[in-house]
PDB file of C-alpha atoms in Angstrom:
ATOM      1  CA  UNK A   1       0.000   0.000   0.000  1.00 90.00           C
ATOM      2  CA  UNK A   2       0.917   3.735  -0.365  1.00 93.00           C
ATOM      3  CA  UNK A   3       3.239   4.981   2.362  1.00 95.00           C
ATOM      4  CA  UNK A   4       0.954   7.583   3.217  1.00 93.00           C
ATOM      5  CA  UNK A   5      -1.662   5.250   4.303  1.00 89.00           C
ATOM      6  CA  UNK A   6       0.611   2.799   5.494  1.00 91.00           C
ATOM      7  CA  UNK A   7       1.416   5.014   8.509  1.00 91.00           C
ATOM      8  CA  UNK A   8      -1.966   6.397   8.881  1.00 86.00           C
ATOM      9  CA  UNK A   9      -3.265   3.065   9.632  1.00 81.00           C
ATOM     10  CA  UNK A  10      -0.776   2.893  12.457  1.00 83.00           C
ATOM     11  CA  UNK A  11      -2.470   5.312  13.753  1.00 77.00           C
ATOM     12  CA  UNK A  12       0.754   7.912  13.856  1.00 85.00           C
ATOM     13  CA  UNK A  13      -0.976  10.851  11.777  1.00 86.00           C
ATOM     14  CA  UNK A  14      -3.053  11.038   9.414  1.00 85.00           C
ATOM     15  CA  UNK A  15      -2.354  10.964   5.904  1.00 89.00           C
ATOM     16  CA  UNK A  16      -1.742  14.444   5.156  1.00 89.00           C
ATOM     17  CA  UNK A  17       0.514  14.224   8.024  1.00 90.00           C
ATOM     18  CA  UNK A  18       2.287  11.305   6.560  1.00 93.00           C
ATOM     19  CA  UNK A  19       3.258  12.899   3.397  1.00 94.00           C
ATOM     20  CA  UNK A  20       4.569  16.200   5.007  1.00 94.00           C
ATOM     21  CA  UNK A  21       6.830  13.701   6.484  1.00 95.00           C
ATOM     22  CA  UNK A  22       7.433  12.026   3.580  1.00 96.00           C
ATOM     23  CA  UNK A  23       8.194  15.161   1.569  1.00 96.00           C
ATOM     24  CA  UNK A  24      10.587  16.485   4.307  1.00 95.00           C
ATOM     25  CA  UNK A  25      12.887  13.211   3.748  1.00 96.00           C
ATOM     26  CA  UNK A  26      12.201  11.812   7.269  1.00 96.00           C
ATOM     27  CA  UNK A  27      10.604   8.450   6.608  1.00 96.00           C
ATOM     28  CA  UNK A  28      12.824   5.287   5.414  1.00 96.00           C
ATOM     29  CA  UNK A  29      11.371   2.069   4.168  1.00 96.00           C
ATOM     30  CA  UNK A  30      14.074  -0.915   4.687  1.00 95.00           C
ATOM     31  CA  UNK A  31      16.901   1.754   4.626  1.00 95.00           C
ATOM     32  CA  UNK A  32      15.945   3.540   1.937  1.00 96.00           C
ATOM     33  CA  UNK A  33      14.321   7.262   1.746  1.00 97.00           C
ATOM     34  CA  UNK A  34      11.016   7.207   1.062  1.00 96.00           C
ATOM     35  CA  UNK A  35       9.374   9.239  -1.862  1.00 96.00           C
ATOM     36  CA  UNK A  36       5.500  10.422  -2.414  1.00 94.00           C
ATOM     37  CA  UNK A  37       3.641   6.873  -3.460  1.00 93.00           C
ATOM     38  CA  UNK A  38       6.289   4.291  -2.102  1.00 96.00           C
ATOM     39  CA  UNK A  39       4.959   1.355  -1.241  1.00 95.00           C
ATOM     40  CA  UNK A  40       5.086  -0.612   2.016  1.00 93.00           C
ATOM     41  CA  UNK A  41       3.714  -3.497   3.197  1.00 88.00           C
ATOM     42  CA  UNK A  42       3.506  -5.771   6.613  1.00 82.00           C
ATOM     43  CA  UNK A  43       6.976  -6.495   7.683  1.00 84.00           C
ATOM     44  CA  UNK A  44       8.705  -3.765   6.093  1.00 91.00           C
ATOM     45  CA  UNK A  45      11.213  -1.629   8.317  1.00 93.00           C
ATOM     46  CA  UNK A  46       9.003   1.607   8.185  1.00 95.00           C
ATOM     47  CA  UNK A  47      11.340   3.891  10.400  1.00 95.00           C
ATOM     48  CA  UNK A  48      10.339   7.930  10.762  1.00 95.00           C
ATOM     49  CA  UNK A  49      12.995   9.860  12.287  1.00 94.00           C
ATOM     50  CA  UNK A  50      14.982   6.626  12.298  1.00 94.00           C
ATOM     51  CA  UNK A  51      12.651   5.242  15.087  1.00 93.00           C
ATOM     52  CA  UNK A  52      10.752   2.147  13.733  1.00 92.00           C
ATOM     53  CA  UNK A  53       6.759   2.525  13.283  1.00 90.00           C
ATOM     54  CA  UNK A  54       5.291   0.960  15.561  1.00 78.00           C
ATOM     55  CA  UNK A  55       2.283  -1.837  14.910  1.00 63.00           C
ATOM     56  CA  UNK A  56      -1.201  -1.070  14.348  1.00 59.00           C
ATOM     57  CA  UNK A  57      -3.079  -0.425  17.608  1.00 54.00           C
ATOM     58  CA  UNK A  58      -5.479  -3.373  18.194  1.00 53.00           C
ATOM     59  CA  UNK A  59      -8.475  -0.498  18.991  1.00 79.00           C
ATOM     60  CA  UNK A  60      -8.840   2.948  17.201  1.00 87.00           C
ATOM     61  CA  UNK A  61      -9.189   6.078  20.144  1.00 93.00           C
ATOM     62  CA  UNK A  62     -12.726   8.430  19.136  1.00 96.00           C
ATOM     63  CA  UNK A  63     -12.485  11.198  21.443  1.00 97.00           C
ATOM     64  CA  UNK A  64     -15.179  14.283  21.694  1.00 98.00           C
ATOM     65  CA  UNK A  65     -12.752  17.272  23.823  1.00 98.00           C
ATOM     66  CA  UNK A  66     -14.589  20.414  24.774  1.00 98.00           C
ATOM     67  CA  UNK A  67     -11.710  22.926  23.789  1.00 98.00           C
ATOM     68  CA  UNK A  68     -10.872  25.630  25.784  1.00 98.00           C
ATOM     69  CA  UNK A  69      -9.565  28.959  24.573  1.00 98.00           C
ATOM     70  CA  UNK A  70      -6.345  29.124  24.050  1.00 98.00           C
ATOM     71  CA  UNK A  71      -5.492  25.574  22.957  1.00 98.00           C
ATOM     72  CA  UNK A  72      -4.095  25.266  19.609  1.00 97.00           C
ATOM     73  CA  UNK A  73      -5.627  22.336  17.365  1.00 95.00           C
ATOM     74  CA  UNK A  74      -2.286  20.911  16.359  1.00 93.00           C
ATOM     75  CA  UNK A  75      -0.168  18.258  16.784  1.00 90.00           C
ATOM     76  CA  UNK A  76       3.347  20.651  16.844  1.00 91.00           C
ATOM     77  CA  UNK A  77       4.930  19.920  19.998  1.00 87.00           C
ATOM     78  CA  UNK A  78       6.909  22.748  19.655  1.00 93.00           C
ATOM     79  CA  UNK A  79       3.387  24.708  20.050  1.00 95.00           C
ATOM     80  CA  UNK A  80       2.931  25.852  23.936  1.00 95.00           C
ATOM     81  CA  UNK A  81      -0.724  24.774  24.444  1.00 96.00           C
ATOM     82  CA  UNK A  82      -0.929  22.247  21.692  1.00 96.00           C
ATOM     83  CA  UNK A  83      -4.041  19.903  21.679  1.00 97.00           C
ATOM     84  CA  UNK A  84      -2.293  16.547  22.065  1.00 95.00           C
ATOM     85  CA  UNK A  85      -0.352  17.722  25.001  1.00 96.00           C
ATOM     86  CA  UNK A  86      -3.398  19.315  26.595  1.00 97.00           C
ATOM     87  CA  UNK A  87      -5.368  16.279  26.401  1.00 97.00           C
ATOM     88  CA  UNK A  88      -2.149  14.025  27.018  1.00 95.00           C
ATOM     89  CA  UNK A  89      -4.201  10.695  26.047  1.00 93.00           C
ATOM     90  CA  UNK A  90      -1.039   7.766  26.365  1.00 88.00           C
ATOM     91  CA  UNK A  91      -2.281   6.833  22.539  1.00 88.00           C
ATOM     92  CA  UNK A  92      -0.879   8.886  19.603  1.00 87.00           C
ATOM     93  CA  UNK A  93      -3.760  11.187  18.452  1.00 92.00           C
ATOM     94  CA  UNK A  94      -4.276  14.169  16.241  1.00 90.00           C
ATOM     95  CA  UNK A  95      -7.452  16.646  16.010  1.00 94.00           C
ATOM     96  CA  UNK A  96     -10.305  15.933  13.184  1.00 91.00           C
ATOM     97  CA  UNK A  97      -9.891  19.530  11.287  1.00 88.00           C
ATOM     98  CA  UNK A  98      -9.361  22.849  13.796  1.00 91.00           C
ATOM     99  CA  UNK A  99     -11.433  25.082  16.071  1.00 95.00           C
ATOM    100  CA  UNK A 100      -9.236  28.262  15.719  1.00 95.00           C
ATOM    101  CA  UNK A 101      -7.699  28.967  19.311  1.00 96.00           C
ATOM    102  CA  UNK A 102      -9.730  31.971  20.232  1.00 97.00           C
ATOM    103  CA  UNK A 103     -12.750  29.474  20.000  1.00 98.00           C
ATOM    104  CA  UNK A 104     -14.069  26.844  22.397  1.00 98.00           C
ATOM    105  CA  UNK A 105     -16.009  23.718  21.968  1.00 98.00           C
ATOM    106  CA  UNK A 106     -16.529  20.381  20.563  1.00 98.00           C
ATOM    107  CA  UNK A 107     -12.999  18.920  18.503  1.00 98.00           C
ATOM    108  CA  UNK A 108     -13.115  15.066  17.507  1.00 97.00           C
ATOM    109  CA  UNK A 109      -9.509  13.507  18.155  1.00 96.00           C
ATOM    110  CA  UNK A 110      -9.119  10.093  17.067  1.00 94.00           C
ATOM    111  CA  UNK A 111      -5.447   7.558  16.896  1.00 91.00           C
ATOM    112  CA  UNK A 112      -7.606   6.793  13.445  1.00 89.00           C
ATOM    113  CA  UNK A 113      -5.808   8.375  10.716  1.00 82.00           C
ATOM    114  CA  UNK A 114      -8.194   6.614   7.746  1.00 83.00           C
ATOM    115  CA  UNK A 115     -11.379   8.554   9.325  1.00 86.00           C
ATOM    116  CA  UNK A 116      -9.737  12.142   9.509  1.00 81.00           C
ATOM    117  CA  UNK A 117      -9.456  11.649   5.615  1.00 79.00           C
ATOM    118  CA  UNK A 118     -13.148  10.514   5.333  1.00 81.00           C
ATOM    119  CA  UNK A 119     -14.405  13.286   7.378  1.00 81.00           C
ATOM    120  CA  UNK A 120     -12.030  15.733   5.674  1.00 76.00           C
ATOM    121  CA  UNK A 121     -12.466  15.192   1.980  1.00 74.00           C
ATOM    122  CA  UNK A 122     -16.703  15.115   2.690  1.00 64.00           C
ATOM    123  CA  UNK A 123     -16.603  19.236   3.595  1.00 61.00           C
ATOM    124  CA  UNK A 124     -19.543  20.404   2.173  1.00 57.00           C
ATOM    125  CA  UNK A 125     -21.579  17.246   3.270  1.00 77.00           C
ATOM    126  CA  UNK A 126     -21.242  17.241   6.885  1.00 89.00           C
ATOM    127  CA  UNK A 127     -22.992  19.874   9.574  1.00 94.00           C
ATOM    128  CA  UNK A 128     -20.872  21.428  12.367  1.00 96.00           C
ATOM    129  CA  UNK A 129     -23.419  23.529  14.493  1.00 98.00           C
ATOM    130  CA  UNK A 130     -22.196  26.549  16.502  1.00 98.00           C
ATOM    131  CA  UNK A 131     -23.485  29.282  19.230  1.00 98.00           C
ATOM    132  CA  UNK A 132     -22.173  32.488  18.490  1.00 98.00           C
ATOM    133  CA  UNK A 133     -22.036  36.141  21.001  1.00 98.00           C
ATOM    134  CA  UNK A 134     -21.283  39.199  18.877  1.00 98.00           C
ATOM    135  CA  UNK A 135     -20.023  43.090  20.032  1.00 98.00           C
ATOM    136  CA  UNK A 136     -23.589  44.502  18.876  1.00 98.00           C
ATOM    137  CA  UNK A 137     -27.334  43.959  17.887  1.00 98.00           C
ATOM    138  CA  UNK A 138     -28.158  41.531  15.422  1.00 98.00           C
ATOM    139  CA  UNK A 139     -30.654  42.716  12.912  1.00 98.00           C
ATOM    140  CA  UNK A 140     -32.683  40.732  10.149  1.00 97.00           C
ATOM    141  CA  UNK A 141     -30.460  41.971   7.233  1.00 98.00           C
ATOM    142  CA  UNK A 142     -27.024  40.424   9.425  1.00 98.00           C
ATOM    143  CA  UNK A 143     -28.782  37.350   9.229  1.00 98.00           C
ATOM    144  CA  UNK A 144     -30.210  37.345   5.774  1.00 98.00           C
ATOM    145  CA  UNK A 145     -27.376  37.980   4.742  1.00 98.00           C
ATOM    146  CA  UNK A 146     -24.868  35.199   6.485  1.00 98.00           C
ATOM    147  CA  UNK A 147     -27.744  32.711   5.711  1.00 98.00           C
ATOM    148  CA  UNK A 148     -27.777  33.619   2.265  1.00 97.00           C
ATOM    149  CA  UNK A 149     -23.726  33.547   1.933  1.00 97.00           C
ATOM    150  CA  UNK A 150     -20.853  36.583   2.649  1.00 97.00           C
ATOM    151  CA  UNK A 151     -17.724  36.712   0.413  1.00 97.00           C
ATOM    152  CA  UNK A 152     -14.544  35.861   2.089  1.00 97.00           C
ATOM    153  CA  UNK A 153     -11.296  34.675   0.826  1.00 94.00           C
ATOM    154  CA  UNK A 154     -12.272  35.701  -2.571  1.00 95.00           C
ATOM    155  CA  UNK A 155     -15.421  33.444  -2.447  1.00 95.00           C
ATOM    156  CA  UNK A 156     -19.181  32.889  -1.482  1.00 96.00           C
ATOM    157  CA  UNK A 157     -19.777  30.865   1.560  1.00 96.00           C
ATOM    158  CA  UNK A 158     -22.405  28.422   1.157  1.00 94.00           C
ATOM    159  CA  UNK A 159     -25.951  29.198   2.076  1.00 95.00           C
ATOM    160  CA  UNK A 160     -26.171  27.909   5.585  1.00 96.00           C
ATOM    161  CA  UNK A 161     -28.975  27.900   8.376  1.00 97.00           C
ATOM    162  CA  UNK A 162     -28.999  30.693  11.069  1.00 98.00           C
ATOM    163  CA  UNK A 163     -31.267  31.223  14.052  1.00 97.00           C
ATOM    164  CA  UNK A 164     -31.004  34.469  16.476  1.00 98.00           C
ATOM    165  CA  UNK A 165     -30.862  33.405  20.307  1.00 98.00           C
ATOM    166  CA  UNK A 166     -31.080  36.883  21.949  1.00 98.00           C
ATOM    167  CA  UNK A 167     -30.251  39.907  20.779  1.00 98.00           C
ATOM    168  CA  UNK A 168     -26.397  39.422  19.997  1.00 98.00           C
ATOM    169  CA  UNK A 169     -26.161  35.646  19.991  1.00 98.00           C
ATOM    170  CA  UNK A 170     -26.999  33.400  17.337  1.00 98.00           C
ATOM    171  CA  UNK A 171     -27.072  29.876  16.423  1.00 98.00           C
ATOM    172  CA  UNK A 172     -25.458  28.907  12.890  1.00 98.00           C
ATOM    173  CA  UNK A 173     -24.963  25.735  11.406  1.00 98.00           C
ATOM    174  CA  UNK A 174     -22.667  25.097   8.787  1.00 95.00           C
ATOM    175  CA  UNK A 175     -21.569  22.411   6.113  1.00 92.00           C
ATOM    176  CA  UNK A 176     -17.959  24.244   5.056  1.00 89.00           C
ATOM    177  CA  UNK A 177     -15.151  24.928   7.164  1.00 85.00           C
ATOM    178  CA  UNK A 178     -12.726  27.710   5.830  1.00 90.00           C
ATOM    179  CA  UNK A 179     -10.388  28.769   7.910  1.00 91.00           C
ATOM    180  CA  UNK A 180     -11.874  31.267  10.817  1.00 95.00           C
ATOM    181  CA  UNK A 181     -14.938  31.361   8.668  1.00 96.00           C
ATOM    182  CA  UNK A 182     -17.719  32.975  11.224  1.00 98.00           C
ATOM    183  CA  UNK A 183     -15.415  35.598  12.494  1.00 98.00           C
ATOM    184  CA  UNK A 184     -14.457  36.267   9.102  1.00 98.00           C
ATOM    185  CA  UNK A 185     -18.446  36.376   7.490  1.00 98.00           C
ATOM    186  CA  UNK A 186     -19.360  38.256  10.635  1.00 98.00           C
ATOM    187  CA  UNK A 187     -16.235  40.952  10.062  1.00 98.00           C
ATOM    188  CA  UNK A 188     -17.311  41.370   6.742  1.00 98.00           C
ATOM    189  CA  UNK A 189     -20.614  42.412   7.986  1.00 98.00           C
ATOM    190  CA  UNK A 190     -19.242  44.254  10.222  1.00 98.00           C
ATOM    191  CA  UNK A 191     -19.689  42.679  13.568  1.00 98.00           C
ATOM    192  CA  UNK A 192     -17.000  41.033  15.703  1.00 98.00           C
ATOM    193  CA  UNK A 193     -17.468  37.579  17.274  1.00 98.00           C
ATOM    194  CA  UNK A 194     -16.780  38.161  20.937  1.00 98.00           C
ATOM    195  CA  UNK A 195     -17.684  34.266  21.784  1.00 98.00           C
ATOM    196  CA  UNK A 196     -17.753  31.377  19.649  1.00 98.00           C
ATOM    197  CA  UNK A 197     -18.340  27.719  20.629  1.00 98.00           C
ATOM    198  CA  UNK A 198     -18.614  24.418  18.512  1.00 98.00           C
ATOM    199  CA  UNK A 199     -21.688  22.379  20.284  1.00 98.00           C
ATOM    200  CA  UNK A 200     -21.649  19.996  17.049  1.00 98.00           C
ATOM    201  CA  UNK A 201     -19.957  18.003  14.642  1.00 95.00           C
ATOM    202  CA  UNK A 202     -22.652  15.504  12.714  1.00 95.00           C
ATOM    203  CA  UNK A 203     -24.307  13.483  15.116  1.00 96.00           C
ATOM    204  CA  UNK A 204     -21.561  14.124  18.079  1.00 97.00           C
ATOM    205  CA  UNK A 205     -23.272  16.448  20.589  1.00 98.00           C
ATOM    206  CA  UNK A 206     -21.025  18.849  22.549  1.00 98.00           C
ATOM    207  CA  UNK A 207     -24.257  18.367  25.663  1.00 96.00           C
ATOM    208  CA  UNK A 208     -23.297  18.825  29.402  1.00 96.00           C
ATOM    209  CA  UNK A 209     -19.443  18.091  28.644  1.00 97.00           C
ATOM    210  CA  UNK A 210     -17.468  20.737  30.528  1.00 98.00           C
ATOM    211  CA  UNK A 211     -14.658  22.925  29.058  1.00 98.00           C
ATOM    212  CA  UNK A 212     -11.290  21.034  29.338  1.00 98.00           C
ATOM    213  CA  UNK A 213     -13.221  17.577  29.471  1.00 98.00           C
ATOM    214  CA  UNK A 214     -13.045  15.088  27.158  1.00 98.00           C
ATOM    215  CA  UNK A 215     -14.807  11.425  26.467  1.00 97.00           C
ATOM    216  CA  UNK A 216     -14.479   8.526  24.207  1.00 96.00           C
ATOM    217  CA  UNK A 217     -17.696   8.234  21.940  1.00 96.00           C
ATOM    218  CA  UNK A 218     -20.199   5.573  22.639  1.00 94.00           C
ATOM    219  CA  UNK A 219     -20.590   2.925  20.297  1.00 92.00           C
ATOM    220  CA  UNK A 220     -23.917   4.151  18.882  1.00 94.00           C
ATOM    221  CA  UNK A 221     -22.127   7.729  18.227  1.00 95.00           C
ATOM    222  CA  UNK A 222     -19.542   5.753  16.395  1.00 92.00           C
ATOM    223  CA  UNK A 223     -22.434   3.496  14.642  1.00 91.00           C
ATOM    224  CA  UNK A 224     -23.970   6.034  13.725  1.00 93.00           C
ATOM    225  CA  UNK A 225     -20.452   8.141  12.176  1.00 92.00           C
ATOM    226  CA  UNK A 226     -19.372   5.334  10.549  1.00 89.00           C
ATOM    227  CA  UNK A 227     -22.470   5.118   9.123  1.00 88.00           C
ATOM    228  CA  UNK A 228     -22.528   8.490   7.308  1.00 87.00           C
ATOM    229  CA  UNK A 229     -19.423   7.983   6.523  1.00 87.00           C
ATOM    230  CA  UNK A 230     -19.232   4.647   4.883  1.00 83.00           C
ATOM    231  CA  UNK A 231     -16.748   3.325   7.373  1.00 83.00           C
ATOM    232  CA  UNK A 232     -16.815   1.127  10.347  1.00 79.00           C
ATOM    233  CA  UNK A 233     -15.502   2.338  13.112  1.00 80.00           C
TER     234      UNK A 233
END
């Protein structure tokens, strides 16, 4: 198989990940250097960093973490307040996409590198649901208008679903996920996001989960993700 998904599998990164490492000359296969599409198979010496890759984990990690501010959704050591090292599960993990640091909330983790890619490549498909606390009052153009779709980035956003709370909260659910997209629609505007917190991905519920907390998922969450996303988890 592909190197790339080779070390996903192990659960080590995912398989973005993998080819960043790949690229950067730091993964050998039986001595040699590997290159972008080298192959590897079972009892290969896969080494990364020259440390050998270690076997398959007999049980894929699926954890829901209610990020706090401040905690960066990487997997950068070198990053003071990086996600792995906040949770500090004793399995290798990695985030499922980002919730920006200034932003709180529901962030999947998983030692899964296969589902990040799943989940990943079907933006555009999948919800992520959000409550959001802007600097002033929210009036029926705002919301017309970030339902109907802002230009950022040089493009429309996607026509998404919007619902005012109180007078400078809303809830907004989205099926996109460019890069600091609801501070960026609502700057546009010209509002500023003062709070922002994830309380969905898909079927995963953020619920009663405190900040700084996480949980594996049950096995009907994971049923039920691995159903939508042709996978079995």
């Amino acid at each position: 198989m592909r190197i790339n998904k080779f070390i996903s599998e192990t659960g080590y990164c995912s398989r973005r990940e993998a080819d960043k490492l790949v690229e950067s000359g730091k993964v050998t296969i039986n001595g040699v250097t590997a290159l972008l599409g080298s192959q590897a198979e079972p009892g290969d010496d896969v080494k990364i960093n020259g440390v050998p890759l270690q076997e398959k984990p007999s049980k894929h990690v699926y954890i829901a973490l209610n990020k706090p501010v401040g905690i960066t959704s990487t997997t950068e050591q070198h990053v003071k307040g990086n996600i792995v090292d906040f949770v500090g599960h004793e399995e290798r993990i990695f985030p499922i996409g980002r919730l920006d640091k200034d932003s709180e909330g529901l962030i999947l983790l998983t030692s899964d590198g296969d589902i990040v890619n799943k989940i990943l490549r079907s933006e555009g498909k999948h919800e992520k649901e959000y409550i959001v606390t802007v600097n002033r009052p929210i009036t029926p153009s705002f919301l017309k208008a970030m339902e109907e779709g802002v230009r950022i980035l040089g493009a429309m956003t996607l026509p998404c679903r919007i619902t005012r709370i109180s007078d400078r909260t809303f809830r907004i659910i989205l099926v996109e996920g460019k890069n600091r997209q609801i501070r960026r629609m609502c700057s546009a505007l010209g509002y500023e996001v003062q709070k922002l917190q994830r309380i969905r991905i898909m079927n995963i519920q953020l619920g009663s989960l405190k900040v700084g907390t996480w949980r594996e998922l049950n096995e009907q969450e994971k049923r039920e993700l691995g159903g939508m996303l042709n996978y079995k988890l």
